[in-house]
Coordinates of C-alpha atoms and ligand atoms in Angstrom, one line a residue:
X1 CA 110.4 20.0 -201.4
X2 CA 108.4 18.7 -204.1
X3 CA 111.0 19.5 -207.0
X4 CA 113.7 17.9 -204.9
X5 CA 111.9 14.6 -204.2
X6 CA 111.3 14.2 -207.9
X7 CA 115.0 15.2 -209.3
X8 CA 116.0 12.2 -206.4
X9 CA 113.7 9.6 -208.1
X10 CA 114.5 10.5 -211.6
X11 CA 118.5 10.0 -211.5
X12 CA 120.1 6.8 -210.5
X13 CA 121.1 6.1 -207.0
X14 CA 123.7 7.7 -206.0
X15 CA 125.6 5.2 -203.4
X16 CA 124.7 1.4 -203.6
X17 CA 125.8 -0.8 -200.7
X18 CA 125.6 -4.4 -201.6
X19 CA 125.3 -7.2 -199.1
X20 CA 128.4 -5.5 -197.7
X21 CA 129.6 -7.8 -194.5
X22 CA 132.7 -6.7 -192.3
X23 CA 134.4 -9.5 -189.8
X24 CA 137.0 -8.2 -187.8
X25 CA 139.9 -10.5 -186.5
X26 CA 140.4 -9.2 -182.6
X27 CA 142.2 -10.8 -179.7
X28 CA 138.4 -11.9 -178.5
X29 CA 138.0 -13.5 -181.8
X30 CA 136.3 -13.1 -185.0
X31 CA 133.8 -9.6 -184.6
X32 CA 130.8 -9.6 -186.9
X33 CA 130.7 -5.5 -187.4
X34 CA 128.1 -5.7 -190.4
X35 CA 126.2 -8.1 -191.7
X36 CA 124.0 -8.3 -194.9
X37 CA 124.4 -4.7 -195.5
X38 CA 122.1 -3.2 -198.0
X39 CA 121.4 0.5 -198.7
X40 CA 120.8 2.8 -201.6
X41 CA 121.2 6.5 -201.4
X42 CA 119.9 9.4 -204.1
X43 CA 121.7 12.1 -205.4
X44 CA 121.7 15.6 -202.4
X45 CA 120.1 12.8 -200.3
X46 CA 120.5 13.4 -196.0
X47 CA 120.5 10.2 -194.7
X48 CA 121.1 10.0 -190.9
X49 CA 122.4 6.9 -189.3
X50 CA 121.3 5.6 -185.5
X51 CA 122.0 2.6 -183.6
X52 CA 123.8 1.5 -180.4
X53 CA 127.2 1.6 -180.1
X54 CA 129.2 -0.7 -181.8
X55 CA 126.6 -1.7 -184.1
X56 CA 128.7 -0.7 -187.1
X57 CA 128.2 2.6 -187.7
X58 CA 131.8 3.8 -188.0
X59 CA 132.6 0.4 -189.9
X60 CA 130.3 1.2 -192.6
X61 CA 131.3 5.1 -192.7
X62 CA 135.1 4.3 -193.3
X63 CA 134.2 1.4 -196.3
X64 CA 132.2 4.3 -197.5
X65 CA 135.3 6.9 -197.6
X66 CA 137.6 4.1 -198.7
X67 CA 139.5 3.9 -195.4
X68 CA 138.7 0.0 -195.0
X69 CA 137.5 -2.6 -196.8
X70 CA 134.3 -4.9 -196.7
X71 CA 135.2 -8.5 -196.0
X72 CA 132.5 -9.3 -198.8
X73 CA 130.2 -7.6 -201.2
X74 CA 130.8 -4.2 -202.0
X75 CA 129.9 -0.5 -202.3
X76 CA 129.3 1.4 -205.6
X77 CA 129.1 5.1 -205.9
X78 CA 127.9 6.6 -209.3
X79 CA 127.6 2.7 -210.4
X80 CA 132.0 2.5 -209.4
X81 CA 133.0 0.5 -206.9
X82 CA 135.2 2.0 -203.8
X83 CA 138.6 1.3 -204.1
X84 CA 140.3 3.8 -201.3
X85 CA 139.9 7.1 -200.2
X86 CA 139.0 9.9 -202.9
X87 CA 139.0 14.2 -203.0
X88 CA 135.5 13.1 -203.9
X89 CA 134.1 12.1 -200.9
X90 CA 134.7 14.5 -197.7
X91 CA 134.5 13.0 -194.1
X92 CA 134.1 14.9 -190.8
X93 CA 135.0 13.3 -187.4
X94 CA 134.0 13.7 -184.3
X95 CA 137.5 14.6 -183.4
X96 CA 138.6 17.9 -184.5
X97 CA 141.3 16.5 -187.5
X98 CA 142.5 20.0 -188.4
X99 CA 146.0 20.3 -189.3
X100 CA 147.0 22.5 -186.1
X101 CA 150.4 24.1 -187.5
X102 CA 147.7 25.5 -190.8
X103 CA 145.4 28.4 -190.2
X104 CA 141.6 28.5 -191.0
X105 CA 142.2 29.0 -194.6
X106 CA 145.2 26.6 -195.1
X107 CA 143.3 24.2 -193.7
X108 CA 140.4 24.7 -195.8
X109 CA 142.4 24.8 -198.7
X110 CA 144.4 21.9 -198.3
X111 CA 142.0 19.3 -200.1
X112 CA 141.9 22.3 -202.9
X113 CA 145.8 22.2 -202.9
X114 CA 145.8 18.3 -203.3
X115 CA 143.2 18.8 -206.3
X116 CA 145.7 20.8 -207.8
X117 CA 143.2 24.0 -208.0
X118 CA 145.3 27.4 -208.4
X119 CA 146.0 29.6 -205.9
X120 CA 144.0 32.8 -206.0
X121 CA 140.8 30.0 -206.9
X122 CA 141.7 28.4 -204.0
X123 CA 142.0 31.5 -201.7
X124 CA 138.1 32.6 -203.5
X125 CA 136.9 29.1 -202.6
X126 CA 138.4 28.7 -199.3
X127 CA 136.9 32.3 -198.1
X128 CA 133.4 31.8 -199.4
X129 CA 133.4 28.7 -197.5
X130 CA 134.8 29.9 -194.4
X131 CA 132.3 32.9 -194.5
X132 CA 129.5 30.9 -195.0
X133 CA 130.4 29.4 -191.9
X134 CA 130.4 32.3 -190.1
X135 CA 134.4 32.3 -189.5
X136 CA 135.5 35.1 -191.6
X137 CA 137.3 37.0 -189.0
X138 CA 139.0 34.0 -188.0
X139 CA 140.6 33.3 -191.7
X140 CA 144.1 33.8 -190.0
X141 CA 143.9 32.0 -186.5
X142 CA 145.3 28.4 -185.4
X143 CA 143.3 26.1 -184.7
X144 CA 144.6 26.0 -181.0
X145 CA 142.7 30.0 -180.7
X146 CA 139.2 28.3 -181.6
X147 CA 136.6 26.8 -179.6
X148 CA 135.4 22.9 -180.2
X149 CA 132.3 24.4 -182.5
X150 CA 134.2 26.8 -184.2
X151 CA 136.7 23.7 -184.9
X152 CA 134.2 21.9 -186.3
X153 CA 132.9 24.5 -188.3
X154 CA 135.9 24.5 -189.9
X155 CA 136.1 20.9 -190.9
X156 CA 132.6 21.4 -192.8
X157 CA 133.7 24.2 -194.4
X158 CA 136.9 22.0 -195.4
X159 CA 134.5 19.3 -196.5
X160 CA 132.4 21.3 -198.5
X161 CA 135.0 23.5 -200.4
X162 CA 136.7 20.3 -202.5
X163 CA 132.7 19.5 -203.5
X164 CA 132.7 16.2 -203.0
X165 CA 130.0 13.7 -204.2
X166 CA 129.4 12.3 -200.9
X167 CA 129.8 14.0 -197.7
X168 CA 130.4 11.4 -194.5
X169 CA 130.0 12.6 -191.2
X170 CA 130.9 10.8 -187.6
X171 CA 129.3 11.9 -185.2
X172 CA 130.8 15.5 -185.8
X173 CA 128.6 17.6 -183.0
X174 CA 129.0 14.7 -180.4
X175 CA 131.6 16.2 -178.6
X176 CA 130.2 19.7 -178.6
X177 CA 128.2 21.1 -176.0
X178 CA 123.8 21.2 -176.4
X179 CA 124.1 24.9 -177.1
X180 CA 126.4 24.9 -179.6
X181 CA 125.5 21.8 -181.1
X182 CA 122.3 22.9 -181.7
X183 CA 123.6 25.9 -183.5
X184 CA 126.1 23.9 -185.8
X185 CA 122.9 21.8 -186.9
X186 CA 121.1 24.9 -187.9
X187 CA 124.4 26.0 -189.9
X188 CA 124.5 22.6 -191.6
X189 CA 120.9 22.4 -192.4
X190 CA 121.1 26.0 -193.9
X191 CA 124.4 25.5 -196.0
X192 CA 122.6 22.1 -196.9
X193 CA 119.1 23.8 -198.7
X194 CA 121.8 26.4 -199.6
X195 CA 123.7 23.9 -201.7
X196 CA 122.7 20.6 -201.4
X197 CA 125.4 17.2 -201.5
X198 CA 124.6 14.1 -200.8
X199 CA 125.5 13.4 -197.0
X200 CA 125.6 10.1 -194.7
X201 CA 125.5 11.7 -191.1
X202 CA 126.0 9.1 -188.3
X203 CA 124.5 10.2 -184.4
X204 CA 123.4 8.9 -181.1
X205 CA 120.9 11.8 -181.6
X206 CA 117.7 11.0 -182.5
X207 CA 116.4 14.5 -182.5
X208 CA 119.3 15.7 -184.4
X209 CA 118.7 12.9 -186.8
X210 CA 115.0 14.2 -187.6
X211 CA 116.1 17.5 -187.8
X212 CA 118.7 17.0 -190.7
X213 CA 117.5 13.5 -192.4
X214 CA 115.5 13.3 -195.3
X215 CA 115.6 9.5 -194.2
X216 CA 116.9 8.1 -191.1
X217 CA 118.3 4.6 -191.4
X218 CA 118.1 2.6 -187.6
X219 CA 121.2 0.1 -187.5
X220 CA 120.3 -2.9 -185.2
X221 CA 122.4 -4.3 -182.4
X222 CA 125.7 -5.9 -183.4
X223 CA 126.0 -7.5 -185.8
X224 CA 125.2 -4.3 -187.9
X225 CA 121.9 -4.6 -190.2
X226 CA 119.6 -2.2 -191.3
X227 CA 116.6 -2.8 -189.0
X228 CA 114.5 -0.2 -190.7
X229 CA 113.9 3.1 -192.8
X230 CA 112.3 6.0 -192.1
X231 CA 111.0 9.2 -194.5
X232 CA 111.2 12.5 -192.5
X233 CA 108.6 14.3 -195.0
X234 CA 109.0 17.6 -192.9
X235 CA 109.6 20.3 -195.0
X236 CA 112.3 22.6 -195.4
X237 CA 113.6 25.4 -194.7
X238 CA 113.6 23.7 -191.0
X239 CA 113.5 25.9 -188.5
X240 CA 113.3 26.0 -184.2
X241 CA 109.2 26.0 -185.0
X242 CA 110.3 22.3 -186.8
X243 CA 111.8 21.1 -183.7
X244 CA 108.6 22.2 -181.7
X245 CA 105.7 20.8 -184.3
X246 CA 103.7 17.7 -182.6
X247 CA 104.8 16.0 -186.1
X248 CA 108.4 16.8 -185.8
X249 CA 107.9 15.3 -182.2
X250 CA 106.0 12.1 -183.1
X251 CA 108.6 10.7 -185.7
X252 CA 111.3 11.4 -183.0
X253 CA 109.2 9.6 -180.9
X254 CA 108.9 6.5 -183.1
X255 CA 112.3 6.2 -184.0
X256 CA 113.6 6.2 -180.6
X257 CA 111.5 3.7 -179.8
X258 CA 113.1 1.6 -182.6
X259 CA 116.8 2.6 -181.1
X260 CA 115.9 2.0 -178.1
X261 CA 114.8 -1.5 -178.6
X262 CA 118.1 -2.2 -180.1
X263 CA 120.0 -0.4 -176.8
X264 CA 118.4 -3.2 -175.1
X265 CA 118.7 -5.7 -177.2
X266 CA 122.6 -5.0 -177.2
X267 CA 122.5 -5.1 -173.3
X268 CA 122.1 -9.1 -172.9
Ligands
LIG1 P1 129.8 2.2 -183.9 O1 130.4 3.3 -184.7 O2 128.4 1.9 -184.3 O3 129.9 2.5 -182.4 P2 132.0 0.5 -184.9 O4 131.8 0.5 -186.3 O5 133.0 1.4 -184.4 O6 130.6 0.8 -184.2 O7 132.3 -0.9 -184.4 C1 131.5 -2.1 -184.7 C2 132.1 -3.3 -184.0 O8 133.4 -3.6 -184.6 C3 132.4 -3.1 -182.5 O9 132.1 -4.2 -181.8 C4 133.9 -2.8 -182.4 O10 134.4 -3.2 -181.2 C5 134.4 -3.6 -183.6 N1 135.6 -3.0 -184.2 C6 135.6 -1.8 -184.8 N2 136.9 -1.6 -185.4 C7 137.6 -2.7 -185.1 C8 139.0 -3.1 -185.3 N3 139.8 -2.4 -186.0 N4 139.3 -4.4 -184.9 C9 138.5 -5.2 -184.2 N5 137.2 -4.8 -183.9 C10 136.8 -3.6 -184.3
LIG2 MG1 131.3 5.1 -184.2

């Protein structure tokens, strides 16, 4: 892990958000969704995101992928401010967005097609990813023949095969059971140390958070702030002995601690 940590300290950051603020007009009125938001992220950083919900989470995830805009300040990524969505950033959403008239591998190629890459590179691309993935026999199916997690397997493999800079994911195991969950984290961790990208991962999972992050970022209680940072220095390849280590177990401890102050502070 050594040589990673230095390569991330030696290049610029990768992702600057500046004093980025979000005020939603709803029937109830003005909603503060982020306030003073300031973060920097490395190059093949894993940052995890927890907080309640409604903290801002989401809000700050769709700014990143260009899908809305901050009310002030901005967000810079590779020193260029966001101006709408971009190939170069892939998201993943808790909701299984896979185009269900494609199969596997048209959906996998579709950001490819839209990136104008040829078709036989595009088939290449498309299979490496789905086989990494562990899909390969399902190149041909509808998405309608695959279970949640294999769904969601898919949409990685869609969000890894355009190779975007940044890699935003919402919630995308939420929905998926704790056996299969648990499974699709080890995936992502290995295709992560396989070929690392730069990733902004937002859960209500604290363990899954220390498991994947190389720094978890607590959001306070609406409205959204950073409350605090925290390095995850466990090394990697991370394995099932991670999750059991008295280490891995006391900075799980200590950041829920931190969430779950904010779960009660959002209560009153
Ligand atoms: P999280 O993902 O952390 O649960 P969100 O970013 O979805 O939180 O929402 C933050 C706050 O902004 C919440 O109070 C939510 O109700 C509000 N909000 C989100 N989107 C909108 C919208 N389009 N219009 C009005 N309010 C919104
Ligand atoms: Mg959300």
């Amino acid at each position: 892990m050594a040589g990673s940590a230095e390569r991330m300290m030696n290049s610029e950051p990768k992702v600057v958000v500046d004093k980025v603020r979000k005020v939603y007009q709803s029937s109830r009125g003005e909603v503060v969704a982020l306030n003073d938001t300031n973060l920097t992220i490395n190059n093949n950083e894993f940052i995890c995101v927890v907080g309640p919900s409604g903290c801002g989470k989401t809000t700050l995830l769709n700014i990143l992928g260009g899908l809305d805009e901050p009310t002030s300040g901005e967000i810079r990524i590779d020193g260029k401010p966001i101006s709408g969505p971009s190939a170069e950033r892939g998201i993943v959403f808790q909701q299984y967005a896979l185009f269900p008239w494609l199969t596997v591998r048209q959906n996998v190629e579709f950001g490819l097609k839209l990136k104008k890459v040829g078709k036989s590179e595009r088939k290449e691309i498309a299979e490496k990813y789905i086989e990494s993935v562990g899909l390969k026999d399902f190149t041909n199916s509808y998405p309608k023949e695959l279970s949640g997690g294999m769904k969601q397997r898919v949409a990685i493999a869609r969000a890894y095969a355009v190779n975007p800079k940044l890699l935003l994911l919402d919630e995308p195991f939420g929905a998926l059971d704790a056996q299969t969950r648990t499974q699709l984290q080890v995936e992502l961790l290995n295709t992560w140390e396989q070929e690392q990208k730069t990733c902004f991962f937002i859960t209500h999972d604290v363990e899954e958070a220390v498991l994947l992050a190389n720094r978890v970022v607590v959001m306070s209680a609406r409205p959204g702030r950073i409350k605090t940072i925290i390095d995850i220095d466990l090394k990697h390849p991370r394995t099932q002995e991670t999750r059991m280590s008295k280490e891995f177990n006391d900075i799980k401890n200590e950041i829920w601690n931190q969430v779950y102050e904010e779960y009660l502070g959002a209560k009153k």
